[in-house]
């Protein structure tokens, strides 16, 4: 087994996730480690089995596993085998498991589908955590999910290698006559709080102030919350000021950021039970 090698195992569901994975792998390479990637585009079925088989077949001693939530049940036998092989397993949990439970309530799915996802998460995550040597979290986990793994949890912030970030140009408005805002999410949901920005824009327009405010919303907008926002925009005459751009590539986003004055972060994380978060 290669003690100088890390394999990163993850299901990639967006450009943001890919950038985080690339950032970690680049940092590991800079630290002198060899890096292997086992990446899939889905959490279940053949996609999951493929990356799990690659994990146990790899000679890497260290496994960095992006949290699988409900799919942890299916992954458990593979993780157990990796543990028996002597691999060191680190789980990178991007959002607390309890937060994922709350996110399920916002999904446009049947009650049976939601119940099944929650049940699998309540069973699978503690099992995976039990096998892990270390669990990296970016916000507080619930008592239940860290019941047998509390000493393994490392609460930290997202690390960003700023030298890898492209500098934006100076094409953006300076905010004196035009303030250009942008909000980016993988899938537009209630906890992002973009609806608060839109409602504030409506009140601002009523005030008669001359500053023109625009808002570009980027991310999967085929959600119930996004549909409600679109209806609100149309109903209140904001269609010229608010654009829903849908899912976009990293290259598109880099260009877009250069034309925006400010970016809007998640404004209502309390809707999914969070009080702190690391962007």
Short mmCIF file of C-alpha atoms in Angstrom, two decimals:
data_model
loop_
_atom_site.label_atom_id
_atom_site.label_comp_id
_atom_site.label_asym_id
_atom_site.label_seq_id
_atom_site.Cartn_x
_atom_site.Cartn_y
_atom_site.Cartn_z
CA UNK A 1 0.00 0.00 0.00
CA UNK A 2 1.29 3.43 -0.96
CA UNK A 3 1.51 5.61 2.17
CA UNK A 4 2.21 8.67 0.04
CA UNK A 5 -1.00 8.44 -2.01
CA UNK A 6 -4.53 9.79 -1.56
CA UNK A 7 -7.62 8.75 -3.48
CA UNK A 8 -10.47 11.26 -3.57
CA UNK A 9 -13.87 9.53 -3.85
CA UNK A 10 -16.91 11.60 -4.71
CA UNK A 11 -20.09 12.03 -6.70
CA UNK A 12 -19.80 15.30 -8.63
CA UNK A 13 -23.08 17.19 -9.06
CA UNK A 14 -21.91 20.59 -10.19
CA UNK A 15 -19.05 22.89 -11.19
CA UNK A 16 -18.69 24.16 -7.61
CA UNK A 17 -18.14 20.65 -6.26
CA UNK A 18 -15.60 19.92 -8.99
CA UNK A 19 -13.68 23.07 -8.12
CA UNK A 20 -13.55 22.09 -4.44
CA UNK A 21 -12.26 18.63 -5.34
CA UNK A 22 -9.65 20.09 -7.70
CA UNK A 23 -8.59 22.54 -5.01
CA UNK A 24 -8.01 19.78 -2.47
CA UNK A 25 -6.16 17.59 -4.96
CA UNK A 26 -3.90 20.46 -6.04
CA UNK A 27 -3.08 21.21 -2.40
CA UNK A 28 -2.27 17.53 -1.79
CA UNK A 29 0.01 17.47 -4.86
CA UNK A 30 1.77 20.61 -3.62
CA UNK A 31 2.33 18.87 -0.27
CA UNK A 32 4.09 16.01 -2.05
CA UNK A 33 1.31 13.39 -2.19
CA UNK A 34 0.29 11.33 -5.18
CA UNK A 35 -3.41 11.80 -5.97
CA UNK A 36 -5.95 9.53 -7.62
CA UNK A 37 -9.56 10.52 -8.29
CA UNK A 38 -12.59 8.21 -8.23
CA UNK A 39 -15.40 10.47 -9.42
CA UNK A 40 -18.96 9.63 -10.46
CA UNK A 41 -21.93 11.71 -11.52
CA UNK A 42 -24.55 10.12 -9.29
CA UNK A 43 -24.97 8.86 -5.74
CA UNK A 44 -26.62 5.52 -6.43
CA UNK A 45 -26.66 2.50 -8.73
CA UNK A 46 -23.77 1.68 -11.05
CA UNK A 47 -22.14 5.09 -10.56
CA UNK A 48 -21.67 4.50 -6.83
CA UNK A 49 -20.47 0.92 -7.27
CA UNK A 50 -17.91 2.04 -9.86
CA UNK A 51 -16.21 4.59 -7.61
CA UNK A 52 -16.39 2.24 -4.61
CA UNK A 53 -14.69 -0.56 -6.58
CA UNK A 54 -11.99 1.88 -7.68
CA UNK A 55 -11.48 2.87 -4.03
CA UNK A 56 -10.88 -0.67 -2.77
CA UNK A 57 -8.75 -1.55 -5.81
CA UNK A 58 -6.48 1.44 -5.36
CA UNK A 59 -3.12 1.12 -3.61
CA UNK A 60 -3.67 4.50 -1.92
CA UNK A 61 -3.44 4.36 1.87
CA UNK A 62 -5.55 7.48 2.39
CA UNK A 63 -9.18 7.83 1.28
CA UNK A 64 -10.84 11.24 1.13
CA UNK A 65 -14.55 10.51 0.78
CA UNK A 66 -17.05 13.26 0.06
CA UNK A 67 -20.09 12.60 2.27
CA UNK A 68 -22.63 10.30 0.62
CA UNK A 69 -25.58 10.86 2.99
CA UNK A 70 -28.36 8.41 2.05
CA UNK A 71 -26.02 6.41 -0.20
CA UNK A 72 -23.82 5.61 2.79
CA UNK A 73 -25.91 2.47 3.30
CA UNK A 74 -24.90 1.10 -0.11
CA UNK A 75 -21.30 2.24 0.38
CA UNK A 76 -20.93 0.66 3.84
CA UNK A 77 -19.69 -2.80 2.68
CA UNK A 78 -17.04 -1.15 0.49
CA UNK A 79 -15.95 1.16 3.30
CA UNK A 80 -15.73 -1.82 5.66
CA UNK A 81 -13.49 -3.63 3.18
CA UNK A 82 -11.32 -0.52 2.81
CA UNK A 83 -11.02 -0.38 6.59
CA UNK A 84 -9.98 -4.05 6.74
CA UNK A 85 -7.39 -3.33 4.03
CA UNK A 86 -5.84 -0.81 6.40
CA UNK A 87 -6.85 2.34 4.55
CA UNK A 88 -7.25 5.58 6.47
CA UNK A 89 -10.72 7.00 5.75
CA UNK A 90 -11.45 10.70 6.00
CA UNK A 91 -15.02 11.81 5.33
CA UNK A 92 -15.41 15.32 3.94
CA UNK A 93 -18.99 16.19 4.95
CA UNK A 94 -19.86 19.35 2.94
CA UNK A 95 -23.08 19.95 4.92
CA UNK A 96 -24.06 18.35 8.22
CA UNK A 97 -26.12 15.19 7.77
CA UNK A 98 -28.94 16.74 9.79
CA UNK A 99 -28.99 19.63 7.31
CA UNK A 100 -29.40 17.18 4.44
CA UNK A 101 -32.40 15.74 6.31
CA UNK A 102 -33.96 19.20 6.44
CA UNK A 103 -33.17 19.83 2.77
CA UNK A 104 -35.23 16.78 1.82
CA UNK A 105 -38.35 18.56 3.10
CA UNK A 106 -37.89 21.22 0.40
CA UNK A 107 -37.68 18.68 -2.43
CA UNK A 108 -40.52 18.26 -4.91
CA UNK A 109 -40.98 14.55 -4.16
CA UNK A 110 -43.66 12.28 -2.73
CA UNK A 111 -43.83 11.79 1.03
CA UNK A 112 -42.76 8.17 0.56
CA UNK A 113 -39.66 9.20 -1.40
CA UNK A 114 -38.73 11.74 1.28
CA UNK A 115 -39.30 9.23 4.07
CA UNK A 116 -37.06 6.66 2.35
CA UNK A 117 -34.26 9.19 1.86
CA UNK A 118 -34.43 10.28 5.50
CA UNK A 119 -34.48 6.69 6.78
CA UNK A 120 -31.46 5.73 4.67
CA UNK A 121 -29.58 8.81 5.89
CA UNK A 122 -30.38 8.15 9.55
CA UNK A 123 -29.08 4.59 9.12
CA UNK A 124 -26.21 5.11 6.68
CA UNK A 125 -24.39 8.19 7.94
CA UNK A 126 -23.70 6.92 11.48
CA UNK A 127 -22.39 3.66 9.99
CA UNK A 128 -20.03 5.50 7.65
CA UNK A 129 -18.94 7.85 10.44
CA UNK A 130 -18.19 4.85 12.63
CA UNK A 131 -15.67 3.53 10.09
CA UNK A 132 -14.02 6.89 9.46
CA UNK A 133 -10.75 7.90 11.06
CA UNK A 134 -11.61 11.57 10.72
CA UNK A 135 -14.77 13.53 9.78
CA UNK A 136 -14.38 17.06 8.45
CA UNK A 137 -17.42 19.29 8.98
CA UNK A 138 -18.02 22.93 8.08
CA UNK A 139 -20.98 23.56 10.39
CA UNK A 140 -22.24 21.99 13.61
CA UNK A 141 -23.49 18.41 13.29
CA UNK A 142 -26.42 17.10 15.33
CA UNK A 143 -25.98 15.05 18.49
CA UNK A 144 -27.44 11.93 16.87
CA UNK A 145 -25.08 11.78 13.87
CA UNK A 146 -21.93 12.31 15.91
CA UNK A 147 -23.07 10.17 18.86
CA UNK A 148 -20.33 7.56 18.39
CA UNK A 149 -17.92 9.74 16.41
CA UNK A 150 -17.68 13.00 18.34
CA UNK A 151 -13.91 12.77 18.86
CA UNK A 152 -13.35 12.22 15.15
CA UNK A 153 -15.09 15.43 14.05
CA UNK A 154 -12.97 18.38 12.98
CA UNK A 155 -14.99 21.58 12.57
CA UNK A 156 -13.21 23.89 10.15
CA UNK A 157 -13.69 26.37 7.32
CA UNK A 158 -13.33 25.83 3.59
CA UNK A 159 -9.78 26.28 2.41
CA UNK A 160 -9.23 28.27 -0.78
CA UNK A 161 -5.97 28.55 -2.71
CA UNK A 162 -6.35 32.14 -3.89
CA UNK A 163 -3.40 31.79 -6.25
CA UNK A 164 -5.56 29.47 -8.38
CA UNK A 165 -8.45 31.94 -8.67
CA UNK A 166 -8.68 34.00 -11.87
CA UNK A 167 -8.69 37.74 -11.30
CA UNK A 168 -11.82 39.40 -12.54
CA UNK A 169 -11.70 42.35 -14.89
CA UNK A 170 -13.02 45.82 -14.03
CA UNK A 171 -16.12 45.63 -16.19
CA UNK A 172 -18.49 45.77 -13.23
CA UNK A 173 -20.62 48.82 -12.30
CA UNK A 174 -19.19 50.93 -9.47
CA UNK A 175 -22.54 51.15 -7.70
CA UNK A 176 -23.11 54.87 -8.17
CA UNK A 177 -25.84 54.57 -10.79
CA UNK A 178 -26.08 50.80 -11.26
CA UNK A 179 -25.62 48.06 -8.67
CA UNK A 180 -25.30 44.60 -10.27
CA UNK A 181 -25.89 41.66 -7.92
CA UNK A 182 -25.39 37.95 -8.56
CA UNK A 183 -26.48 34.89 -6.58
CA UNK A 184 -25.10 31.45 -7.41
CA UNK A 185 -26.30 28.05 -6.20
CA UNK A 186 -26.22 24.50 -7.51
CA UNK A 187 -29.99 24.28 -7.16
CA UNK A 188 -32.03 27.32 -6.14
CA UNK A 189 -33.71 26.62 -2.82
CA UNK A 190 -35.45 28.50 -0.02
CA UNK A 191 -32.38 28.60 2.26
CA UNK A 192 -30.40 30.62 -0.26
CA UNK A 193 -32.68 33.54 0.53
CA UNK A 194 -32.57 35.05 -2.96
CA UNK A 195 -36.25 35.86 -2.55
CA UNK A 196 -35.26 38.40 0.12
CA UNK A 197 -33.10 40.25 -2.42
CA UNK A 198 -35.96 40.33 -4.91
CA UNK A 199 -38.45 41.63 -2.34
CA UNK A 200 -35.95 44.30 -1.27
CA UNK A 201 -35.54 45.35 -4.91
CA UNK A 202 -39.30 45.80 -5.18
CA UNK A 203 -39.35 48.07 -2.12
CA UNK A 204 -36.32 49.98 -3.43
CA UNK A 205 -38.05 50.68 -6.74
CA UNK A 206 -41.09 51.97 -4.86
CA UNK A 207 -38.88 54.41 -2.94
CA UNK A 208 -38.12 56.38 -6.09
CA UNK A 209 -34.35 56.23 -5.65
CA UNK A 210 -32.38 56.61 -8.88
CA UNK A 211 -29.88 53.79 -8.29
CA UNK A 212 -30.71 50.95 -10.69
CA UNK A 213 -30.34 47.46 -9.16
CA UNK A 214 -30.18 44.24 -11.17
CA UNK A 215 -29.95 40.66 -9.92
CA UNK A 216 -28.67 37.63 -11.85
CA UNK A 217 -29.68 34.28 -10.36
CA UNK A 218 -27.54 31.31 -11.44
CA UNK A 219 -28.30 27.66 -10.73
CA UNK A 220 -30.83 24.95 -11.44
CA UNK A 221 -34.10 26.89 -11.48
CA UNK A 222 -36.42 23.94 -12.08
CA UNK A 223 -37.50 23.90 -8.46
CA UNK A 224 -40.73 24.89 -6.73
CA UNK A 225 -38.99 27.74 -4.92
CA UNK A 226 -37.48 29.07 -8.15
CA UNK A 227 -40.87 28.88 -9.85
CA UNK A 228 -42.41 30.90 -7.02
CA UNK A 229 -39.64 33.50 -7.38
CA UNK A 230 -40.20 33.76 -11.13
CA UNK A 231 -43.93 34.28 -10.58
CA UNK A 232 -43.21 37.00 -8.02
CA UNK A 233 -40.80 38.75 -10.39
CA UNK A 234 -43.32 38.72 -13.23
CA UNK A 235 -46.22 39.77 -11.02
CA UNK A 236 -44.35 42.73 -9.55
CA UNK A 237 -42.82 44.10 -12.74
CA UNK A 238 -39.21 43.10 -12.05
CA UNK A 239 -38.60 41.09 -15.23
CA UNK A 240 -36.21 43.74 -16.60
CA UNK A 241 -34.14 43.71 -13.41
CA UNK A 242 -34.02 40.02 -12.40
CA UNK A 243 -32.63 37.31 -14.70
CA UNK A 244 -32.75 33.58 -14.07
CA UNK A 245 -29.79 32.15 -15.98
CA UNK A 246 -30.12 28.48 -15.03
CA UNK A 247 -27.19 26.13 -14.54
CA UNK A 248 -23.95 27.49 -16.01
CA UNK A 249 -20.36 26.36 -16.44
CA UNK A 250 -17.41 27.61 -14.40
CA UNK A 251 -16.09 29.48 -17.45
CA UNK A 252 -19.40 31.33 -17.82
CA UNK A 253 -19.38 32.22 -14.11
CA UNK A 254 -15.86 33.64 -14.27
CA UNK A 255 -16.98 35.99 -17.01
CA UNK A 256 -20.20 36.86 -15.20
CA UNK A 257 -18.42 37.73 -11.95
CA UNK A 258 -16.40 40.33 -13.82
CA UNK A 259 -19.61 42.13 -14.76
CA UNK A 260 -21.21 42.11 -11.30
CA UNK A 261 -20.76 44.58 -8.43
CA UNK A 262 -21.47 42.20 -5.55
CA UNK A 263 -22.21 38.51 -4.98
CA UNK A 264 -25.01 37.44 -2.65
CA UNK A 265 -24.37 34.55 -0.25
CA UNK A 266 -27.04 32.35 1.35
CA UNK A 267 -29.20 34.67 3.46
CA UNK A 268 -31.58 32.19 5.08
CA UNK A 269 -29.54 29.18 6.15
CA UNK A 270 -31.71 29.02 9.28
CA UNK A 271 -34.44 27.59 7.04
CA UNK A 272 -32.49 24.32 7.02
CA UNK A 273 -31.41 24.49 10.64
CA UNK A 274 -27.99 26.16 10.29
CA UNK A 275 -26.70 29.09 12.31
CA UNK A 276 -23.17 29.04 10.86
CA UNK A 277 -21.73 27.95 7.54
CA UNK A 278 -18.47 28.11 5.58
CA UNK A 279 -18.95 29.35 1.99
#
